[in-house]
Amino acid sequence: SSGALVTAEMVDDVARKHFPPCMRNLYDRLKKDHHLKHFGRLQLGLFLKGIGLPLDEAVVFWRRMFGATMSDDKFNKEYKYNIRHSYGQEGKRTNYPPKSCQQILTQNQPGTQDSHGCPFRHFSPDNLINFLSSTYPSIDKSSNEMRDILDSVKSTHYHVACTRVFEITHGIKKGDGIGENNEPVTHPNKWVDRSRELEKE
Ligand code: SF4
């Protein structure tokens, strides 16, 4: 990670500029519904820890996102412990790392009520097209780029599809990937790190 500190206040801006599709989906759903199911909170929460959101800011962030629909009492009793737990401050005190693409693709397959997982792997083609075109204005529904992405998904090359979205949304050419050696996306946190680096260049 880039080592920079992210506050609860900053998350929205970082999300719009630097979140990969899986995390944009979770964040946007949380913002809209003031709610995420367990594996969604876990996937997004560990990712946020990885981008530099410290524990005290994570508590502020989740409290704010749940909003007035939840009492302080319920938040403190049912959610605060889990946030502290994922930062290694409760229970076995394991400092859980953020999930890699491989883990997100293969573990805990999402049901219909869930928002976790990888959009390339877990969305229907129609949902994927709607999600990508509404989230990223530079990816038009009927563009060649969209066709490219759907072709990669069809052949189960989800990393390739995700890398293509990174390239298009960062104005870099096809095949450049997200690293110095043109790597594909293999970890959501690497997407963020590279995206922040490119912003500075
Ligand atoms: Fe997220 Fe990885 Fe899927 Fe991209 S390929 S959306 S980073 S899980």
Tab-separated table of C-alpha atoms and ligand atoms in Angstrom:
chain	number	residue	atom	x	y	z
A	1	SER	CA	0.000	0.000	0.000
A	2	SER	CA	1.036	3.605	-0.504
A	3	GLY	CA	1.077	4.151	3.245
A	4	ALA	CA	-1.051	7.279	3.102
A	5	LEU	CA	-3.709	7.746	5.753
A	6	VAL	CA	-7.335	7.734	4.655
A	7	THR	CA	-9.986	9.280	6.929
A	8	ALA	CA	-13.711	8.465	6.968
A	9	GLU	CA	-14.232	11.873	5.378
A	10	MET	CA	-11.984	10.986	2.423
A	11	VAL	CA	-13.498	7.607	1.524
A	12	ASP	CA	-16.127	8.978	-0.860
A	13	ASP	CA	-13.559	10.838	-2.952
A	14	VAL	CA	-11.145	7.902	-3.019
A	15	ALA	CA	-14.026	5.593	-3.982
A	16	ARG	CA	-15.013	7.677	-6.987
A	17	LYS	CA	-11.444	8.033	-8.231
A	18	HIS	CA	-9.690	4.849	-7.214
A	19	PHE	CA	-11.954	1.926	-6.240
A	20	PRO	CA	-12.016	-1.194	-8.444
A	21	PRO	CA	-15.448	-2.389	-9.683
A	22	CYS	CA	-16.072	-4.901	-6.850
A	23	MET	CA	-15.516	-2.233	-4.203
A	24	ARG	CA	-17.360	0.507	-6.085
A	25	ASN	CA	-20.339	-1.829	-6.207
A	26	LEU	CA	-20.184	-2.539	-2.456
A	27	TYR	CA	-19.618	1.098	-1.559
A	28	ASP	CA	-22.411	2.383	-3.789
A	29	ARG	CA	-24.816	-0.211	-2.409
A	30	LEU	CA	-23.884	0.692	1.163
A	31	LYS	CA	-24.364	4.374	0.422
A	32	LYS	CA	-27.758	3.741	-1.123
A	33	ASP	CA	-29.129	1.105	1.289
A	34	HIS	CA	-27.292	2.065	4.534
A	35	HIS	CA	-26.775	-1.651	4.868
A	36	LEU	CA	-24.530	-4.490	3.666
A	37	LYS	CA	-24.703	-8.148	4.495
A	38	HIS	CA	-21.926	-9.882	6.418
A	39	PHE	CA	-19.576	-10.916	3.606
A	40	GLY	CA	-20.026	-7.557	1.914
A	41	ARG	CA	-19.012	-5.719	5.087
A	42	LEU	CA	-16.052	-8.042	5.440
A	43	GLN	CA	-14.858	-7.650	1.829
A	44	LEU	CA	-15.202	-3.852	1.877
A	45	GLY	CA	-13.964	-3.470	5.460
A	46	LEU	CA	-10.694	-5.344	4.951
A	47	PHE	CA	-10.139	-3.512	1.675
A	48	LEU	CA	-10.599	-0.147	3.436
A	49	LYS	CA	-8.128	-1.188	6.098
A	50	GLY	CA	-5.708	-2.001	3.259
A	51	ILE	CA	-6.017	1.434	1.679
A	52	GLY	CA	-5.074	3.080	4.975
A	53	LEU	CA	-8.297	3.648	6.933
A	54	PRO	CA	-7.317	3.253	10.614
A	55	LEU	CA	-9.592	1.534	13.139
A	56	ASP	CA	-10.982	4.700	14.751
A	57	GLU	CA	-11.813	6.128	11.315
A	58	ALA	CA	-13.374	2.802	10.266
A	59	VAL	CA	-15.744	3.034	13.249
A	60	VAL	CA	-16.679	6.589	12.211
A	61	PHE	CA	-17.104	5.501	8.592
A	62	TRP	CA	-19.427	2.546	9.273
A	63	ARG	CA	-21.471	4.453	11.869
A	64	ARG	CA	-22.029	7.213	9.353
A	65	MET	CA	-22.877	4.842	6.492
A	66	PHE	CA	-25.466	2.928	8.509
A	67	GLY	CA	-26.979	6.307	9.339
A	68	ALA	CA	-30.126	7.089	11.290
A	69	THR	CA	-31.716	3.753	10.371
A	70	MET	CA	-29.614	2.176	13.141
A	71	SER	CA	-29.441	3.145	16.814
A	72	ASP	CA	-26.083	3.818	18.499
A	73	ASP	CA	-26.908	0.992	20.848
A	74	LYS	CA	-27.374	-1.524	18.030
A	75	PHE	CA	-24.251	-0.279	16.278
A	76	ASN	CA	-22.123	-0.597	19.410
A	77	LYS	CA	-23.492	-4.021	20.296
A	78	GLU	CA	-23.624	-5.699	16.907
A	79	TYR	CA	-21.163	-3.997	14.586
A	80	LYS	CA	-18.385	-2.269	16.478
A	81	TYR	CA	-17.011	-5.582	17.773
A	82	ASN	CA	-16.779	-6.967	14.228
A	83	ILE	CA	-14.968	-3.877	12.976
A	84	ARG	CA	-12.491	-4.087	15.861
A	85	HIS	CA	-12.181	-7.830	15.229
A	86	SER	CA	-11.226	-7.319	11.587
A	87	TYR	CA	-8.495	-4.938	12.775
A	88	GLY	CA	-7.159	-7.633	15.105
A	89	GLN	CA	-8.366	-5.909	18.278
A	90	GLU	CA	-10.771	-8.608	19.497
A	91	GLY	CA	-10.936	-12.388	19.778
A	92	LYS	CA	-7.851	-14.152	18.451
A	93	ARG	CA	-6.368	-10.790	17.515
A	94	THR	CA	-5.587	-11.847	13.990
A	95	ASN	CA	-4.792	-8.962	11.696
A	96	TYR	CA	-6.726	-10.213	8.666
A	97	PRO	CA	-5.336	-9.128	5.296
A	98	PRO	CA	-7.562	-7.677	2.547
A	99	LYS	CA	-8.907	-10.326	0.160
A	100	SER	CA	-7.219	-10.979	-3.178
A	101	CYS	CA	-9.144	-11.339	-6.447
A	102	GLN	CA	-8.620	-15.095	-6.278
A	103	GLN	CA	-10.277	-15.243	-2.848
A	104	ILE	CA	-13.111	-12.959	-3.906
A	105	LEU	CA	-13.712	-15.034	-7.038
A	106	THR	CA	-13.743	-18.407	-5.318
A	107	GLN	CA	-14.816	-18.012	-1.658
A	108	ASN	CA	-18.325	-17.518	-0.216
A	109	GLN	CA	-20.319	-17.388	-3.449
A	110	PRO	CA	-22.838	-14.531	-3.165
A	111	GLY	CA	-26.580	-15.225	-3.065
A	112	THR	CA	-29.221	-12.966	-4.614
A	113	GLN	CA	-29.365	-10.671	-1.556
A	114	ASP	CA	-25.592	-10.256	-1.388
A	115	SER	CA	-23.394	-7.534	-2.861
A	116	HIS	CA	-19.976	-9.076	-2.298
A	117	GLY	CA	-17.945	-10.989	-4.874
A	118	CYS	CA	-16.592	-9.863	-8.250
A	119	PRO	CA	-18.988	-8.196	-10.717
A	120	PHE	CA	-17.227	-9.859	-13.663
A	121	ARG	CA	-17.707	-13.284	-12.164
A	122	HIS	CA	-20.983	-12.891	-10.256
A	123	PHE	CA	-23.185	-10.462	-12.220
A	124	SER	CA	-25.424	-11.526	-15.087
A	125	PRO	CA	-24.269	-10.044	-18.435
A	126	ASP	CA	-27.134	-7.503	-18.361
A	127	ASN	CA	-26.341	-6.396	-14.826
A	128	LEU	CA	-22.665	-6.126	-15.663
A	129	ILE	CA	-23.367	-3.946	-18.713
A	130	ASN	CA	-25.666	-1.663	-16.684
A	131	PHE	CA	-23.272	-1.478	-13.764
A	132	LEU	CA	-20.188	-0.688	-15.866
A	133	SER	CA	-21.871	1.873	-18.120
A	134	SER	CA	-23.533	3.714	-15.225
A	135	THR	CA	-20.428	3.647	-13.006
A	136	TYR	CA	-17.870	4.528	-15.678
A	137	PRO	CA	-19.086	7.092	-18.239
A	138	SER	CA	-16.089	6.244	-20.467
A	139	ILE	CA	-17.460	2.724	-21.057
A	140	ASP	CA	-20.469	3.028	-23.333
A	141	LYS	CA	-23.016	0.203	-23.463
A	142	SER	CA	-22.511	-0.578	-27.137
A	143	SER	CA	-18.818	0.313	-27.444
A	144	ASN	CA	-16.025	-1.968	-28.684
A	145	GLU	CA	-14.527	-1.697	-25.208
A	146	MET	CA	-17.684	-3.121	-23.654
A	147	ARG	CA	-17.662	-5.958	-26.198
A	148	ASP	CA	-14.021	-6.648	-25.344
A	149	ILE	CA	-14.822	-6.815	-21.636
A	150	LEU	CA	-17.796	-9.144	-22.174
A	151	ASP	CA	-15.683	-11.421	-24.390
A	152	SER	CA	-13.105	-11.783	-21.616
A	153	VAL	CA	-15.861	-12.520	-19.102
A	154	LYS	CA	-17.382	-15.130	-21.397
A	155	SER	CA	-14.052	-16.949	-21.549
A	156	THR	CA	-13.820	-16.630	-17.722
A	157	HIS	CA	-10.799	-14.292	-17.902
A	158	TYR	CA	-12.131	-12.025	-15.169
A	159	HIS	CA	-8.750	-10.470	-14.409
A	160	VAL	CA	-8.389	-9.510	-18.052
A	161	ALA	CA	-11.823	-7.887	-18.079
A	162	CYS	CA	-11.052	-5.962	-14.888
A	163	THR	CA	-7.648	-4.878	-16.198
A	164	ARG	CA	-9.341	-3.582	-19.346
A	165	VAL	CA	-11.650	-1.441	-17.197
A	166	PHE	CA	-8.618	-0.084	-15.367
A	167	GLU	CA	-6.912	0.810	-18.654
A	168	ILE	CA	-9.981	2.492	-20.140
A	169	THR	CA	-10.841	4.475	-17.015
A	170	HIS	CA	-7.240	5.643	-16.575
A	171	GLY	CA	-6.692	6.543	-20.203
A	172	ILE	CA	-3.860	4.074	-20.709
A	173	LYS	CA	-3.529	1.758	-23.636
A	174	LYS	CA	-4.670	-1.833	-23.927
A	175	GLY	CA	-2.078	-4.227	-22.567
A	176	ASP	CA	-0.382	-1.699	-20.283
A	177	GLY	CA	-1.975	-3.304	-17.228
A	178	ILE	CA	-1.617	-1.999	-13.694
A	179	GLY	CA	2.094	-2.298	-13.011
A	180	GLU	CA	5.547	-1.651	-14.354
A	181	ASN	CA	5.546	-5.103	-15.937
A	182	ASN	CA	2.050	-4.711	-17.403
A	183	GLU	CA	0.527	-7.075	-14.838
A	184	PRO	CA	-3.211	-7.737	-14.836
A	185	VAL	CA	-5.336	-6.892	-11.783
A	186	THR	CA	-4.853	-9.610	-9.159
A	187	HIS	CA	-5.741	-7.680	-6.016
A	188	PRO	CA	-8.265	-4.882	-5.425
A	189	ASN	CA	-5.752	-3.004	-3.275
A	190	LYS	CA	-3.197	-3.051	-6.089
A	191	TRP	CA	-5.760	-1.341	-8.320
A	192	VAL	CA	-6.040	1.473	-5.759
A	193	ASP	CA	-2.283	1.795	-5.270
A	194	ARG	CA	-1.631	2.027	-9.014
A	195	SER	CA	-4.542	4.393	-9.554
A	196	ARG	CA	-3.236	6.764	-6.880
A	197	GLU	CA	0.268	6.582	-8.349
A	198	LEU	CA	-1.014	7.486	-11.815
A	199	GLU	CA	-2.876	10.462	-10.363
A	200	LYS	CA	0.419	11.834	-9.015
A	201	GLU	CA	2.377	11.310	-12.248
B	1	SF4	FE1	-12.424	-6.784	-7.818
B	1	SF4	FE2	-10.508	-8.406	-8.635
B	1	SF4	FE3	-13.003	-8.660	-9.606
B	1	SF4	FE4	-11.475	-6.610	-10.302
B	1	SF4	S1	-11.095	-8.783	-10.772
B	1	SF4	S2	-13.614	-6.491	-9.693
B	1	SF4	S3	-10.363	-6.175	-8.413
B	1	SF4	S4	-12.337	-9.007	-7.504
